[in-house]
Short mmCIF file of C-alpha atoms in Angstrom, two decimals:
data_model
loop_
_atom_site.label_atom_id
_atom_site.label_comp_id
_atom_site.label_asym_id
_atom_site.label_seq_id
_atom_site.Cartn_x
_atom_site.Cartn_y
_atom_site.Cartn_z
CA UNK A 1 57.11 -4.77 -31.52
CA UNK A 2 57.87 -4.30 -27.94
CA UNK A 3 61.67 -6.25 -28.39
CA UNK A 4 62.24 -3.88 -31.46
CA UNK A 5 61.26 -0.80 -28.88
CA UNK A 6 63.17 -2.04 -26.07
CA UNK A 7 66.16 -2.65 -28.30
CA UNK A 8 66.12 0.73 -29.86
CA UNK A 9 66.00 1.83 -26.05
CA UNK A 10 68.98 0.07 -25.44
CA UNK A 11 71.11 1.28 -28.87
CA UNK A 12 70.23 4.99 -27.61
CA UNK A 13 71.43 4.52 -24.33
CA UNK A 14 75.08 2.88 -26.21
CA UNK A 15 75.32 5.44 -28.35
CA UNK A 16 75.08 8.24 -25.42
CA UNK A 17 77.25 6.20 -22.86
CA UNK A 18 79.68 8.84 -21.09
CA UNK A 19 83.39 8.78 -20.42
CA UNK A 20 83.74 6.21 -17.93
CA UNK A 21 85.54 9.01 -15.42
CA UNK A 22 81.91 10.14 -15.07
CA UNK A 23 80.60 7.46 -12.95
CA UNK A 24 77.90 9.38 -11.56
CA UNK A 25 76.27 10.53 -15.02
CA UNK A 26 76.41 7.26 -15.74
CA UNK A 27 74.07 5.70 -12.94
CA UNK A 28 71.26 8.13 -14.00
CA UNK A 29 71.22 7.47 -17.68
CA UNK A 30 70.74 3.49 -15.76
CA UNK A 31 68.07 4.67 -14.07
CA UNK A 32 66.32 6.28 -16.95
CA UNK A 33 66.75 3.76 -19.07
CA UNK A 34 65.05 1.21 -16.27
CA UNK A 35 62.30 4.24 -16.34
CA UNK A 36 62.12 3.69 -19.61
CA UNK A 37 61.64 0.23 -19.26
CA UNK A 38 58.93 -0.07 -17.10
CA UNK A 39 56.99 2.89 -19.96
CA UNK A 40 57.90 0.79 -22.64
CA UNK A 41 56.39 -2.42 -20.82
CA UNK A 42 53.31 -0.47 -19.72
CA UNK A 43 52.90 1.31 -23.38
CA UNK A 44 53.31 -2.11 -24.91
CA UNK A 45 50.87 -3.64 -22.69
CA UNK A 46 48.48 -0.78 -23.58
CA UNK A 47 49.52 -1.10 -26.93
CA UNK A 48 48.75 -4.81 -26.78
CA UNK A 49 45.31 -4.35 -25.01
CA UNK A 50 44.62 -1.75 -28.15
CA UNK A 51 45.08 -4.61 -30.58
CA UNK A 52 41.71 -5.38 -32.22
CA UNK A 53 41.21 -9.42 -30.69
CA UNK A 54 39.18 -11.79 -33.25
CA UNK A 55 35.58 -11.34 -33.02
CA UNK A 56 33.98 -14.06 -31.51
CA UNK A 57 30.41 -15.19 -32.04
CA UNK A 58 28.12 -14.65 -29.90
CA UNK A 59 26.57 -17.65 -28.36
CA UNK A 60 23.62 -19.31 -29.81
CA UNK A 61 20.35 -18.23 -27.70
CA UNK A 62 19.52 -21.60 -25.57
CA UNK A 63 15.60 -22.63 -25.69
CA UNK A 64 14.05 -22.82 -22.77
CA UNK A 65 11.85 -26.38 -23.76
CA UNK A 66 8.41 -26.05 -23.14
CA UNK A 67 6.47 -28.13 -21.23
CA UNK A 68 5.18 -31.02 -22.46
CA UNK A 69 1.49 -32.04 -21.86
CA UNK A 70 1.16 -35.47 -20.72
CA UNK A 71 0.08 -38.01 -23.10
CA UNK A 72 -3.02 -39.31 -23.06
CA UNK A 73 -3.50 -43.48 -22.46
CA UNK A 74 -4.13 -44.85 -25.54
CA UNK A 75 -6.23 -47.75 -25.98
CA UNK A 76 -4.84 -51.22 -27.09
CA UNK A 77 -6.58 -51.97 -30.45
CA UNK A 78 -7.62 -55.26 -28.92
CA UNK A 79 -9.22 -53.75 -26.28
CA UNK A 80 -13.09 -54.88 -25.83
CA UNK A 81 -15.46 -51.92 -26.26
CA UNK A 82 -17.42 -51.32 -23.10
CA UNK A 83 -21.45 -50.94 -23.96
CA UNK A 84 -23.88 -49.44 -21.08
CA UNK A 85 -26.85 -52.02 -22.00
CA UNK A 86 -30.33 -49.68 -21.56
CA UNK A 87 -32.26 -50.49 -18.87
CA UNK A 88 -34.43 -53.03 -19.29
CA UNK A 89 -38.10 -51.19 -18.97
CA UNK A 90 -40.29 -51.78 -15.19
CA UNK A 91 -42.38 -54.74 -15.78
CA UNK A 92 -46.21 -54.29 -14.82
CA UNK A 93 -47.07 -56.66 -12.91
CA UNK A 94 -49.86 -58.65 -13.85
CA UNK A 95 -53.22 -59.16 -12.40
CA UNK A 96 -53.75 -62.06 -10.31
CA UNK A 97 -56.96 -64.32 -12.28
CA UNK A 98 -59.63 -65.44 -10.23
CA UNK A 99 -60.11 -68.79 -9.46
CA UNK A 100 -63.21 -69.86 -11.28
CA UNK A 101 -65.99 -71.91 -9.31
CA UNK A 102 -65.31 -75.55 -9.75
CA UNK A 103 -68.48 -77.22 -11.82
CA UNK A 104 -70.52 -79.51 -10.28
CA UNK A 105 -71.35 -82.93 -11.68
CA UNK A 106 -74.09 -84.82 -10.09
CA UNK A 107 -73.20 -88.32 -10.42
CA UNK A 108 -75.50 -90.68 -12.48
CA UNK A 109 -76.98 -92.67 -9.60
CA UNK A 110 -76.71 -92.95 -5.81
CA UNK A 111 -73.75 -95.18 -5.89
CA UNK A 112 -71.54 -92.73 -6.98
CA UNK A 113 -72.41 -90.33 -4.32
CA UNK A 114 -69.65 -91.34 -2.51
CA UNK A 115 -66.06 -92.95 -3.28
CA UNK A 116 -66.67 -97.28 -3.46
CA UNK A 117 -63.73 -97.25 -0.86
CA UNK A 118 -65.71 -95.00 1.16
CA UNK A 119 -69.03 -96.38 1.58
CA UNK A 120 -68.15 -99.25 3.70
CA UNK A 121 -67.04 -97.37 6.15
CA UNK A 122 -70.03 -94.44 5.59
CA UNK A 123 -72.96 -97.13 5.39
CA UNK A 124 -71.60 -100.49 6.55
CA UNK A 125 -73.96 -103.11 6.01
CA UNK A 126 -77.55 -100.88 5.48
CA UNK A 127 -78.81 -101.57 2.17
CA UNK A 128 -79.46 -98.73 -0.63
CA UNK A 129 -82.94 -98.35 -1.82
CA UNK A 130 -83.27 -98.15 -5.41
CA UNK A 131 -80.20 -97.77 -6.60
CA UNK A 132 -81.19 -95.70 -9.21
CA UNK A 133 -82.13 -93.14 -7.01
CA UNK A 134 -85.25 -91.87 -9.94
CA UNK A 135 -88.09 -93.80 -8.24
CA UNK A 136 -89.08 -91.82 -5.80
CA UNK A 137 -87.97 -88.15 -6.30
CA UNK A 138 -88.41 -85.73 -2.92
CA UNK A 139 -89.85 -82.29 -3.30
CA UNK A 140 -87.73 -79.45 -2.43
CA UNK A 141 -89.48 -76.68 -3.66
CA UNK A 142 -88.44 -74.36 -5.56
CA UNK A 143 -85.40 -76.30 -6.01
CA UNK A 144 -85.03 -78.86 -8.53
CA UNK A 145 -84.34 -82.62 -7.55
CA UNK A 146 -82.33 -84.64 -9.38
CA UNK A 147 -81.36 -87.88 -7.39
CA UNK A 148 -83.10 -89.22 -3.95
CA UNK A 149 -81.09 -91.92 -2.45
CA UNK A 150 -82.28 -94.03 0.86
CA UNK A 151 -79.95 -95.97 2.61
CA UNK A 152 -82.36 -97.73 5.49
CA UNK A 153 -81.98 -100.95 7.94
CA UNK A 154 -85.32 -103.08 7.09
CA UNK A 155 -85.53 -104.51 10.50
CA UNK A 156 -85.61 -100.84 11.94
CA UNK A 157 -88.73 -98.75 11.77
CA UNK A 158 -87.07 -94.89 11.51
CA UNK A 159 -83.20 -95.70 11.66
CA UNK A 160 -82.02 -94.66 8.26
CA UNK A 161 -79.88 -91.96 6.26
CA UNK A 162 -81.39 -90.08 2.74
CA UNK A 163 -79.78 -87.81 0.47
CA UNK A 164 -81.40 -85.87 -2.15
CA UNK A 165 -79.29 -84.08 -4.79
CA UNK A 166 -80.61 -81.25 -7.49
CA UNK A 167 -80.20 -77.98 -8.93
CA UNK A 168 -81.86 -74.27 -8.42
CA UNK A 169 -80.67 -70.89 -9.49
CA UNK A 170 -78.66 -68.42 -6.98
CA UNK A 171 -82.13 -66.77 -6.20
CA UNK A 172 -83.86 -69.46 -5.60
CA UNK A 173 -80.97 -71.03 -2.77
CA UNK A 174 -80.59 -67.90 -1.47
CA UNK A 175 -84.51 -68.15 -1.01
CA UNK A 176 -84.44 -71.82 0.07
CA UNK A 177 -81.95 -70.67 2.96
CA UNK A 178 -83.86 -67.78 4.38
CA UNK A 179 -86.98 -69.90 4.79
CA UNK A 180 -84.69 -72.91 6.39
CA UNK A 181 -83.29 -69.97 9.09
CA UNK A 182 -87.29 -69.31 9.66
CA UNK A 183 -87.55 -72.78 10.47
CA UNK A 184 -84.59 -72.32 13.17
CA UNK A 185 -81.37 -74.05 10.83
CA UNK A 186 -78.48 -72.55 11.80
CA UNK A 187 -76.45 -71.54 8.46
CA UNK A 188 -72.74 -71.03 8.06
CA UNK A 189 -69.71 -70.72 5.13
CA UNK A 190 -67.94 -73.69 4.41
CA UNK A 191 -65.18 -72.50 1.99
CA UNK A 192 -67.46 -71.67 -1.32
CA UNK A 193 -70.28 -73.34 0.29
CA UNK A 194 -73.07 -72.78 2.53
CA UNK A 195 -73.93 -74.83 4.90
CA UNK A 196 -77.26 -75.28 7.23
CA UNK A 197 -78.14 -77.61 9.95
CA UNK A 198 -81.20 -78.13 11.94
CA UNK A 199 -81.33 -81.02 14.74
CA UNK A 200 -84.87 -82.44 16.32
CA UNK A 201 -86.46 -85.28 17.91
CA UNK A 202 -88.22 -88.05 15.96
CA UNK A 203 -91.46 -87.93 16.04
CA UNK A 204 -91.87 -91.80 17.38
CA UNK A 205 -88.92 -92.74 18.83
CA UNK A 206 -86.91 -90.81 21.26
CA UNK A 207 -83.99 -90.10 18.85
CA UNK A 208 -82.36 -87.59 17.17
CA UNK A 209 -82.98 -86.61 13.62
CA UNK A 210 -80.73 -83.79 11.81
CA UNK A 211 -81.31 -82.47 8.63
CA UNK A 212 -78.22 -80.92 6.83
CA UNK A 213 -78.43 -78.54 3.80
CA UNK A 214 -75.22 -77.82 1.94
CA UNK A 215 -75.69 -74.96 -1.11
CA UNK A 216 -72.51 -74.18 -3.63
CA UNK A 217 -72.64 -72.55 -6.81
CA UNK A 218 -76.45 -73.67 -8.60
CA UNK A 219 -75.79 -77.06 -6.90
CA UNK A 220 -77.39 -78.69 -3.30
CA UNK A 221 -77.94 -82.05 -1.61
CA UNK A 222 -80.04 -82.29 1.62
CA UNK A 223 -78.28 -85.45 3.95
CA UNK A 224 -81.53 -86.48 6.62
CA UNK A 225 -80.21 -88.56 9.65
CA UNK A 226 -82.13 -90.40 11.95
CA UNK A 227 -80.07 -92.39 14.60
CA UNK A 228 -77.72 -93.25 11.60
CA UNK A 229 -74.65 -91.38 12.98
CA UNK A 230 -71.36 -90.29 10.45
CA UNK A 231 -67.89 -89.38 10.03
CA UNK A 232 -67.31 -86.53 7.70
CA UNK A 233 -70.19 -87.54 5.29
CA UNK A 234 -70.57 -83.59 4.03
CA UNK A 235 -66.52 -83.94 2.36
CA UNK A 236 -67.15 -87.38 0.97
CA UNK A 237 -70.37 -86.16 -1.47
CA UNK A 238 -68.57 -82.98 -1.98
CA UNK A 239 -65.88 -84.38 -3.32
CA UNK A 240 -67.67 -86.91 -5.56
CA UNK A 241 -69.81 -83.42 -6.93
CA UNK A 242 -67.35 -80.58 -7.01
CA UNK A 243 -63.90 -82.91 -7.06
#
């Protein structure tokens, strides 16, 4: 369109060409026609800009992505399953038992007062009286005797050692006791047992004579010493009675 315009321009400005003796005519219909020019350019160019251009899409809205939450750890199917085991309940302590007594046995005669490999030693060469220890029972009221054993050197006229074993009930030792402190014994605890003593001149001879009383559970034995001295005769019978 603008070459047809411009051409059309151009055939106008042949067709009205003057004389060529008018030189000066001339150079203005050249300048018009360069006027005409530069409208035709800037018409065309409005002309071109008034041209209806394609319509073109609009662009697609973009999405802004949203953000994503974190995953959470998943657990391997062979994974072990954690337990909390309950708590195992408070155990009561229990209650401490009482030792009971030990029971006394009173052996069957006077030999087995004391241990065989202990009567050397305790007795040496004295001889036992009656063995049997039933002959000749010694009175301890209110207690009950059960053996009376003599161990005595004939040639020797008060030199000797006795024990007498028996049985009494708890008030009957605990009245045996009080009327051995009357008597001036000296009493004392020996682990579970009581234990009394008394020391005094023989009546004859100018030696000592001690009487020892030894109480435990329902159970006694009286040990009488004149000149007949001992080592640890008291643990020897109780360990043949209480073990």
């Amino acid at each position: 369109m603008l070459v047809t315009m411009k051409q059309s321009v151009l055939d106008r400005a042949e067709d009205r060409k003057p004389a060529p003796r008018r030189r000066g005519r001339r150079a203005g219909i050249a300048i018009g026609v360069i006027a005409l020019l530069g409208l035709g350019a800037t018409g065309g160019g409005v002309a071109l800009g008034m041209i209806p251009q394609p319509f073109a899409a609009a662009p697609a809205p973009t999405t802004t992505p949203s953000p994503t939450e974190p995953a959470a750890p998943s657990t391997p199917a062979a994974a072990p399953v954690q337990e909390t085991p309950d708590p195992a309940p408070p155990q009561t302590p229990s209650a401490t038992a009482t030792p009971s007594p030990a029971a006394a046995t009173i052996p069957a005669d006077c030999t087995g007062l004391v241990a065989p490999s202990e009567a050397a030693r305790l007795f040496g060469e004295t001889p036992l009286y009656d063995p049997t220890g039933k002959a000749e029972l010694r009175n301890a009221a209110p207690l009950t005797t059960t053996l009376s054993c003599l161990w005595r050197d004939p040639r020797s006229d008060v030199s000797g050692l006795s024990i007498d074993v028996g049985t009494g009930t708890a008030e009957q030792l605990t009245a045996y006791e009080a009327g051995l402190t009357a008597k001036g014994a000296t009493c004392t605890d020996r682990d579970e047992a009581r234990v009394c003593t008394q020391t005094q001149q023989a009546a004859q001879y100018p030696v000592d004579t001690t009487d020892t009383w030894y109480f435990r559970g329902t159970t006694w034995f009286h040990v009488n010493q004149t000149n007949f001295p001992t080592t640890d005769l008291l643990g020897a019978v109780e360990q043949q009675i209480w073990g």
